[in-house]
Amino acid sequence: MKNPTPTIIVRFSAMLVAVIILIALIVLKIFIFQNLDWRLIILIPFLVFAAGYFIFYYAIEIFIYRKIKLIYKLIYDTKSPQKSKTKKTELKNNIIDDVESEVLEWTKDKKKEIKKLKKLGSYRKEFLGNVFHELKTPVFNIQGYLETLIDGGINDENINMKFLQKADKNVNRIIKIVDDLQMISNLEDGSFPLTKEKFDIYMLAAELLESLEIRSKSKNISLKFKEGCEKSFFVMADREMIHQVLNNLITNSIKYGNEDGNTQLGLYDMNENILIEVSDNGIGIAHNHLPRIFERFYRVDKGRSREQGGSGLGLSIVKHIIEAHHQTINVRSTPGVGSTFGFTLKKA
Ligand code: ADP
């Protein structure tokens, strides 16, 4: 018999003992006690069967069932407490198979959990390493400028002001990193209140294009709307935050854009949402970097990013802001051709 249930095992064992007793009684009657009553020979194995059945049943109940219950308690207490209450251990069912499959499932869950924790652990380590690395450079720079000034540079008219300004620039860089990290952390734990209002995303984008014109002129990059997109599109969102999102995306398109390039803004009506796209014909991003560019401190070309005053936190903030609005952001890019960042906002 394949996979017998505990009840079948109990029945079979009791029956086996009863049959052995029956055979023994028959042998006894034939060879020793010839006057033994046949009714007794039938009754005794029957009683043995009944008693054996209960003894085996309770033995299994006490030794196996309770141990199994303990296993369930252990795995479900740490997995899902509700399930342990509803779970009934029936001796009529194939309990060993049930336990085996549940323990296997539990082991799989635990393995997944451990993998996740390990990933989180290494992510945390990498994150701390990045914070340390990003802050180390400006702190050492400041230390260098101050030491030079203390060692007499303060009286040297040629360098004193220049070094103080450089120290100040580094202090500002530290403040920017700390502020950005604070903002990401607040957005992550939901303690950054969104003030949603109805506003015209076209107007906001037009204002931004104007304010970034000086910056784009330095690389002779043209900033404009795509054809047919120069009209009002009302959205329901936190205006200030979306200002930051657009500012980061357009600034990036200039930072990583080519001389004489162009950045175009597209606004599209998508039934419930408005899709906003920022496209450039800049350096582009290689396929293998794309899944990671929204991570904190992730930069494709660290040197180029630092040169532009970047810390690798901009896109992470952008993603957090869009996700706080329960919307999505995506990127399409080809090295040497350009990039398009698109995000959605709820239509007002
Ligand atoms: P950073 O401060 O380095 O600009 P971001 O988080 O804004 O940080 O961007 C992360 C990285 O993504 C950048 O370092 C850059 O390598 C890449 N990137 C972002 N925007 C663009 C773009 N428009 N074109 C090419 N690469 C980009």
Short mmCIF file of C-alpha atoms and ligand atoms in Angstrom, two decimals:
data_model
loop_
_atom_site.label_atom_id
_atom_site.label_comp_id
_atom_site.label_asym_id
_atom_site.label_seq_id
_atom_site.Cartn_x
_atom_site.Cartn_y
_atom_site.Cartn_z
CA MET A 1 0.00 0.00 0.00
CA LYS A 2 1.34 3.42 -0.98
CA ASN A 3 1.32 6.22 1.62
CA PRO A 4 -0.96 4.63 4.26
CA THR A 5 -2.71 7.01 6.65
CA PRO A 6 -2.12 6.63 10.44
CA THR A 7 -5.65 5.19 10.82
CA ILE A 8 -4.91 2.45 8.29
CA ILE A 9 -1.61 1.66 10.00
CA VAL A 10 -3.41 1.39 13.36
CA ARG A 11 -6.13 -0.87 11.93
CA PHE A 12 -3.59 -3.03 10.17
CA SER A 13 -1.38 -3.36 13.28
CA ALA A 14 -4.34 -4.26 15.54
CA MET A 15 -5.55 -6.76 12.98
CA LEU A 16 -2.08 -8.32 12.71
CA VAL A 17 -1.83 -8.78 16.48
CA ALA A 18 -5.37 -10.24 16.55
CA VAL A 19 -4.54 -12.69 13.75
CA ILE A 20 -1.31 -13.76 15.51
CA ILE A 21 -3.29 -14.35 18.74
CA LEU A 22 -5.94 -16.28 16.76
CA ILE A 23 -3.32 -18.53 15.19
CA ALA A 24 -1.65 -19.02 18.59
CA LEU A 25 -5.00 -19.97 20.18
CA ILE A 26 -5.80 -22.43 17.36
CA VAL A 27 -2.35 -24.01 17.76
CA LEU A 28 -2.89 -24.19 21.53
CA LYS A 29 -6.29 -25.83 21.05
CA ILE A 30 -4.98 -28.40 18.60
CA PHE A 31 -1.84 -29.38 20.51
CA ILE A 32 -2.33 -28.53 24.20
CA PHE A 33 -5.77 -27.44 25.36
CA GLN A 34 -8.13 -29.54 23.24
CA ASN A 35 -11.13 -28.59 25.34
CA LEU A 36 -10.66 -24.84 24.76
CA ASP A 37 -13.96 -23.30 23.72
CA TRP A 38 -14.13 -22.18 20.03
CA ARG A 39 -16.20 -19.16 21.03
CA LEU A 40 -13.32 -18.03 23.27
CA ILE A 41 -10.91 -18.55 20.41
CA ILE A 42 -13.00 -16.16 18.29
CA LEU A 43 -13.75 -13.69 21.12
CA ILE A 44 -10.20 -13.23 22.43
CA PRO A 45 -8.70 -12.06 19.09
CA PHE A 46 -11.71 -9.81 18.59
CA LEU A 47 -11.14 -8.18 21.99
CA VAL A 48 -7.42 -7.97 21.29
CA PHE A 49 -8.23 -6.24 18.01
CA ALA A 50 -10.49 -3.70 19.73
CA ALA A 51 -8.04 -3.06 22.59
CA GLY A 52 -5.08 -2.97 20.20
CA TYR A 53 -6.86 -0.50 17.97
CA PHE A 54 -7.39 1.95 20.83
CA ILE A 55 -3.93 1.45 22.31
CA PHE A 56 -2.22 1.98 18.94
CA TYR A 57 -4.48 4.89 18.12
CA TYR A 58 -3.69 6.71 21.36
CA ALA A 59 -0.01 5.82 21.17
CA ILE A 60 0.12 7.46 17.75
CA GLU A 61 -1.94 10.34 19.04
CA ILE A 62 0.40 10.87 22.00
CA PHE A 63 3.76 10.23 20.36
CA ILE A 64 3.29 11.34 16.77
CA TYR A 65 0.32 13.67 16.68
CA ARG A 66 1.61 15.80 19.56
CA LYS A 67 5.08 16.02 18.05
CA ILE A 68 3.54 17.02 14.73
CA LYS A 69 1.42 19.60 16.50
CA LEU A 70 4.63 20.98 17.97
CA ILE A 71 6.18 21.20 14.50
CA TYR A 72 3.11 23.05 13.22
CA LYS A 73 3.22 25.38 16.19
CA LEU A 74 6.86 26.11 15.58
CA ILE A 75 6.55 26.77 11.86
CA TYR A 76 3.26 28.63 11.95
CA ASP A 77 4.09 30.75 14.98
CA THR A 78 6.86 32.27 12.94
CA LYS A 79 4.93 32.17 9.66
CA SER A 80 1.21 32.74 9.88
CA PRO A 81 -0.53 32.50 13.25
CA GLN A 82 -4.04 32.34 11.75
CA LYS A 83 -3.18 29.29 9.73
CA SER A 84 -2.12 27.33 12.83
CA LYS A 85 -5.57 27.79 14.34
CA THR A 86 -7.42 26.62 11.29
CA LYS A 87 -5.04 23.74 10.59
CA LYS A 88 -6.47 20.43 11.81
CA THR A 89 -4.22 17.43 12.14
CA GLU A 90 -6.47 14.53 11.12
CA LEU A 91 -5.18 11.02 11.65
CA LYS A 92 -7.52 9.90 8.86
CA ASN A 93 -5.46 11.95 6.42
CA ASN A 94 -1.94 11.26 5.35
CA ILE A 95 -0.50 13.45 8.00
CA ILE A 96 3.17 12.60 7.40
CA ASP A 97 2.88 13.70 3.76
CA ASP A 98 1.01 16.84 4.85
CA VAL A 99 3.69 17.72 7.38
CA GLU A 100 6.44 16.98 4.89
CA SER A 101 4.99 19.28 2.25
CA GLU A 102 4.23 22.03 4.76
CA VAL A 103 7.70 21.85 6.23
CA LEU A 104 9.14 21.97 2.71
CA GLU A 105 7.03 25.03 1.94
CA TRP A 106 8.14 26.60 5.21
CA THR A 107 11.79 25.88 4.41
CA LYS A 108 11.34 27.49 0.98
CA ASP A 109 9.79 30.58 2.61
CA LYS A 110 12.62 30.78 5.11
CA LYS A 111 15.22 30.46 2.37
CA LYS A 112 13.53 33.30 0.48
CA GLU A 113 13.47 35.40 3.65
CA ILE A 114 17.15 34.75 4.34
CA LYS A 115 18.00 35.68 0.74
CA LYS A 116 16.03 38.90 1.10
CA LEU A 117 17.70 39.74 4.41
CA LYS A 118 21.13 39.02 2.95
CA LYS A 119 20.35 41.30 0.01
CA LEU A 120 19.15 44.01 2.39
CA GLY A 121 22.28 43.55 4.48
CA SER A 122 24.60 43.97 1.52
CA TYR A 123 22.48 46.85 0.23
CA ARG A 124 22.83 48.57 3.61
CA LYS A 125 26.57 47.97 3.60
CA GLU A 126 26.88 49.37 0.08
CA PHE A 127 24.71 52.34 1.01
CA LEU A 128 26.80 53.19 4.09
CA GLY A 129 29.97 52.83 2.02
CA ASN A 130 28.53 55.25 -0.54
CA VAL A 131 27.52 57.81 2.10
CA PHE A 132 30.97 57.60 3.65
CA HIS A 133 32.64 57.96 0.26
CA GLU A 134 30.48 60.91 -0.85
CA LEU A 135 31.02 62.84 2.38
CA LYS A 136 34.71 62.00 2.74
CA THR A 137 35.82 64.01 -0.30
CA PRO A 138 34.27 67.39 0.65
CA VAL A 139 35.23 66.96 4.31
CA PHE A 140 38.89 66.34 3.39
CA ASN A 141 38.78 69.25 0.94
CA ILE A 142 37.50 71.59 3.66
CA GLN A 143 40.17 70.31 6.03
CA GLY A 144 42.87 71.05 3.42
CA TYR A 145 41.63 74.60 2.74
CA LEU A 146 41.33 75.40 6.45
CA GLU A 147 44.79 74.01 7.25
CA THR A 148 46.33 76.14 4.50
CA LEU A 149 44.53 79.20 5.80
CA ILE A 150 45.57 78.49 9.42
CA ASP A 151 49.18 77.94 8.33
CA GLY A 152 49.34 81.56 7.14
CA GLY A 153 47.22 81.50 4.03
CA ILE A 154 44.67 83.69 5.80
CA ASN A 155 47.08 86.64 5.40
CA ASP A 156 47.77 85.90 1.74
CA GLU A 157 45.42 88.10 -0.26
CA ASN A 158 45.88 85.91 -3.32
CA ILE A 159 44.36 82.80 -1.80
CA ASN A 160 42.44 83.64 1.39
CA MET A 161 39.14 84.55 -0.24
CA LYS A 162 39.46 81.86 -2.91
CA PHE A 163 40.05 79.12 -0.31
CA LEU A 164 37.20 80.32 1.90
CA GLN A 165 34.87 80.23 -1.12
CA LYS A 166 36.05 76.72 -2.00
CA ALA A 167 35.51 75.57 1.57
CA ASP A 168 32.05 77.11 1.45
CA LYS A 169 31.28 75.27 -1.82
CA ASN A 170 32.24 71.97 -0.18
CA VAL A 171 30.09 72.73 2.86
CA ASN A 172 27.17 73.35 0.50
CA ARG A 173 27.83 70.03 -1.20
CA ILE A 174 27.68 68.22 2.16
CA ILE A 175 24.45 70.05 3.03
CA LYS A 176 22.95 69.09 -0.35
CA ILE A 177 23.80 65.39 0.13
CA VAL A 178 22.42 65.37 3.68
CA ASP A 179 19.24 67.21 2.58
CA ASP A 180 18.73 64.81 -0.33
CA LEU A 181 19.21 61.77 1.91
CA GLN A 182 16.81 63.23 4.45
CA MET A 183 14.22 63.77 1.72
CA ILE A 184 14.60 60.19 0.40
CA SER A 185 14.30 58.81 3.91
CA ASN A 186 11.17 60.92 4.60
CA LEU A 187 9.62 59.86 1.31
CA GLU A 188 10.41 56.23 2.08
CA ASP A 189 8.79 56.19 5.50
CA GLY A 190 5.86 58.30 4.33
CA SER A 191 6.59 61.18 6.68
CA PHE A 192 6.79 63.66 3.82
CA PRO A 193 3.29 65.06 3.46
CA LEU A 194 2.16 65.59 -0.13
CA THR A 195 0.12 68.70 -0.72
CA LYS A 196 -1.90 67.75 -3.77
CA GLU A 197 -3.56 70.47 -5.78
CA LYS A 198 -4.91 70.97 -9.27
CA PHE A 199 -2.42 72.71 -11.52
CA ASP A 200 -1.39 73.05 -15.15
CA ILE A 201 1.67 70.87 -15.79
CA TYR A 202 2.27 72.68 -19.08
CA MET A 203 2.61 76.01 -17.24
CA LEU A 204 4.97 74.49 -14.67
CA ALA A 205 7.14 72.95 -17.40
CA ALA A 206 7.17 76.20 -19.38
CA GLU A 207 8.37 78.11 -16.29
CA LEU A 208 11.11 75.56 -15.75
CA LEU A 209 12.28 75.64 -19.35
CA GLU A 210 12.61 79.38 -19.04
CA SER A 211 14.50 79.26 -15.75
CA LEU A 212 16.94 76.64 -17.09
CA GLU A 213 17.63 78.52 -20.30
CA ILE A 214 20.86 80.12 -19.07
CA ARG A 215 22.20 76.70 -18.06
CA SER A 216 21.23 75.11 -21.36
CA LYS A 217 22.75 78.01 -23.35
CA SER A 218 26.17 77.20 -21.84
CA LYS A 219 26.07 74.00 -23.98
CA ASN A 220 23.91 75.50 -26.69
CA ILE A 221 21.18 72.96 -25.97
CA SER A 222 17.72 73.94 -27.13
CA LEU A 223 14.88 73.38 -24.63
CA LYS A 224 11.40 73.14 -26.09
CA PHE A 225 8.05 71.34 -26.13
CA LYS A 226 7.32 68.65 -28.70
CA GLU A 227 4.97 69.64 -31.46
CA GLY A 228 1.34 69.62 -30.38
CA CYS A 229 2.19 69.58 -26.67
CA GLU A 230 2.00 73.32 -26.04
CA LYS A 231 -1.36 73.36 -24.33
CA SER A 232 -2.79 73.09 -20.82
CA PHE A 233 -2.90 69.70 -19.10
CA PHE A 234 -4.35 69.78 -15.59
CA VAL A 235 -3.04 67.29 -13.04
CA MET A 236 -3.63 66.54 -9.36
CA ALA A 237 -0.26 66.42 -7.62
CA ASP A 238 2.14 68.16 -5.26
CA ARG A 239 3.26 71.09 -7.43
CA GLU A 240 6.50 71.75 -5.56
CA MET A 241 7.53 68.12 -5.71
CA ILE A 242 6.73 67.80 -9.40
CA HIS A 243 8.71 70.99 -9.93
CA GLN A 244 11.67 69.14 -8.39
CA VAL A 245 11.07 66.06 -10.56
CA LEU A 246 11.00 68.08 -13.79
CA ASN A 247 13.94 70.19 -12.64
CA ASN A 248 16.05 67.05 -12.01
CA LEU A 249 15.10 65.44 -15.31
CA ILE A 250 15.64 68.55 -17.45
CA THR A 251 18.89 69.39 -15.61
CA ASN A 252 20.12 65.83 -16.25
CA SER A 253 19.25 66.18 -19.94
CA ILE A 254 21.54 69.22 -20.03
CA LYS A 255 24.26 67.66 -17.82
CA TYR A 256 24.42 64.50 -19.92
CA GLY A 257 23.47 66.19 -23.19
CA ASN A 258 25.86 66.95 -26.05
CA GLU A 259 26.89 70.43 -27.18
CA ASP A 260 24.32 71.82 -29.65
CA GLY A 261 21.88 69.15 -28.59
CA ASN A 262 18.22 69.42 -27.79
CA THR A 263 15.85 68.54 -24.97
CA GLN A 264 12.16 68.12 -25.71
CA LEU A 265 9.19 67.88 -23.41
CA GLY A 266 6.17 65.84 -24.37
CA LEU A 267 2.78 65.96 -22.63
CA TYR A 268 0.21 63.29 -23.52
CA ASP A 269 -3.34 62.62 -22.44
CA MET A 270 -3.72 58.96 -21.39
CA ASN A 271 -7.37 58.73 -20.27
CA GLU A 272 -6.89 58.77 -16.49
CA ASN A 273 -3.34 60.08 -16.44
CA ILE A 274 -1.10 62.58 -18.14
CA LEU A 275 2.21 61.20 -19.41
CA ILE A 276 5.13 63.62 -19.18
CA GLU A 277 8.27 62.81 -21.16
CA VAL A 278 11.68 64.48 -21.10
CA SER A 279 13.79 63.43 -24.12
CA ASP A 280 17.33 64.34 -25.03
CA ASN A 281 19.79 63.41 -27.74
CA GLY A 282 22.70 63.18 -25.28
CA ILE A 283 25.17 60.47 -24.33
CA GLY A 284 22.48 57.92 -23.47
CA ILE A 285 22.70 55.06 -20.96
CA ALA A 286 23.87 51.53 -21.72
CA HIS A 287 21.27 48.79 -21.36
CA ASN A 288 22.98 47.10 -18.37
CA HIS A 289 22.92 50.32 -16.31
CA LEU A 290 19.25 51.12 -16.92
CA PRO A 291 17.76 48.94 -14.13
CA ARG A 292 20.01 50.59 -11.53
CA ILE A 293 19.98 54.30 -12.34
CA PHE A 294 17.13 55.04 -9.89
CA GLU A 295 19.15 53.60 -7.01
CA ARG A 296 20.70 55.93 -4.47
CA PHE A 297 24.23 57.04 -5.46
CA TYR A 298 24.18 55.02 -8.68
CA ARG A 299 26.03 56.76 -11.48
CA VAL A 300 27.02 55.43 -14.87
CA ASP A 301 30.12 57.58 -15.11
CA LYS A 302 31.16 58.72 -11.63
CA GLY A 303 33.77 61.14 -12.94
CA ARG A 304 31.39 62.89 -15.33
CA SER A 305 28.63 63.04 -12.71
CA ARG A 306 30.92 64.59 -10.04
CA GLU A 307 32.28 67.04 -12.58
CA GLN A 308 28.68 68.22 -13.04
CA GLY A 309 28.17 68.49 -9.28
CA GLY A 310 26.04 65.33 -9.16
CA SER A 311 25.82 62.98 -6.20
CA GLY A 312 23.74 60.23 -7.80
CA LEU A 313 20.70 61.00 -5.63
CA GLY A 314 18.62 63.01 -8.12
CA LEU A 315 16.88 60.15 -9.92
CA SER A 316 16.31 58.30 -6.66
CA ILE A 317 14.44 61.35 -5.34
CA VAL A 318 12.50 61.60 -8.62
CA LYS A 319 11.41 57.96 -8.36
CA HIS A 320 10.41 58.30 -4.70
CA ILE A 321 8.33 61.40 -5.44
CA ILE A 322 6.51 59.71 -8.33
CA GLU A 323 5.90 56.58 -6.27
CA ALA A 324 4.59 58.69 -3.39
CA HIS A 325 1.98 59.88 -5.92
CA HIS A 326 1.22 56.19 -6.71
CA GLN A 327 2.38 56.75 -10.27
CA THR A 328 5.17 55.25 -12.38
CA ILE A 329 8.38 56.39 -14.00
CA ASN A 330 10.37 54.66 -16.72
CA VAL A 331 13.32 55.25 -18.96
CA ARG A 332 14.26 54.35 -22.53
CA SER A 333 17.79 55.02 -23.64
CA THR A 334 20.38 54.16 -26.27
CA PRO A 335 24.05 55.09 -25.90
CA GLY A 336 25.01 57.73 -28.40
CA VAL A 337 21.38 58.37 -29.37
CA GLY A 338 19.75 59.77 -26.24
CA SER A 339 17.37 59.12 -23.36
CA THR A 340 13.69 59.57 -22.62
CA PHE A 341 12.40 59.67 -19.05
CA GLY A 342 8.62 59.39 -18.77
CA PHE A 343 6.33 59.58 -15.75
CA THR A 344 2.59 59.74 -15.22
CA LEU A 345 0.41 61.98 -13.05
CA LYS A 346 -3.26 61.74 -12.22
CA LYS A 347 -5.45 63.94 -14.40
CA ALA A 348 -7.42 66.58 -12.51
P1 ADP B 1 23.64 62.56 -10.75
O1 ADP B 1 23.69 63.44 -9.57
O2 ADP B 1 24.85 61.73 -10.93
O3 ADP B 1 23.21 63.25 -12.00
P2 ADP B 1 21.11 61.14 -10.93
O4 ADP B 1 20.49 60.28 -9.91
O5 ADP B 1 20.36 62.34 -11.39
O6 ADP B 1 22.52 61.50 -10.35
O7 ADP B 1 21.43 60.24 -12.20
C1 ADP B 1 22.06 58.98 -12.00
C2 ADP B 1 22.91 58.64 -13.21
O8 ADP B 1 22.06 58.38 -14.33
C3 ADP B 1 23.83 59.77 -13.65
O9 ADP B 1 25.03 59.74 -12.97
C4 ADP B 1 23.99 59.47 -15.13
O10 ADP B 1 25.02 58.53 -15.28
C5 ADP B 1 22.67 58.81 -15.51
N1 ADP B 1 21.75 59.76 -16.19
C6 ADP B 1 20.71 60.42 -15.64
N2 ADP B 1 20.06 61.15 -16.56
C7 ADP B 1 20.68 60.95 -17.73
C8 ADP B 1 20.49 61.42 -19.08
N3 ADP B 1 19.50 62.25 -19.39
N4 ADP B 1 21.34 60.98 -20.03
C9 ADP B 1 22.33 60.10 -19.72
N5 ADP B 1 22.57 59.63 -18.48
C10 ADP B 1 21.77 60.05 -17.50
#
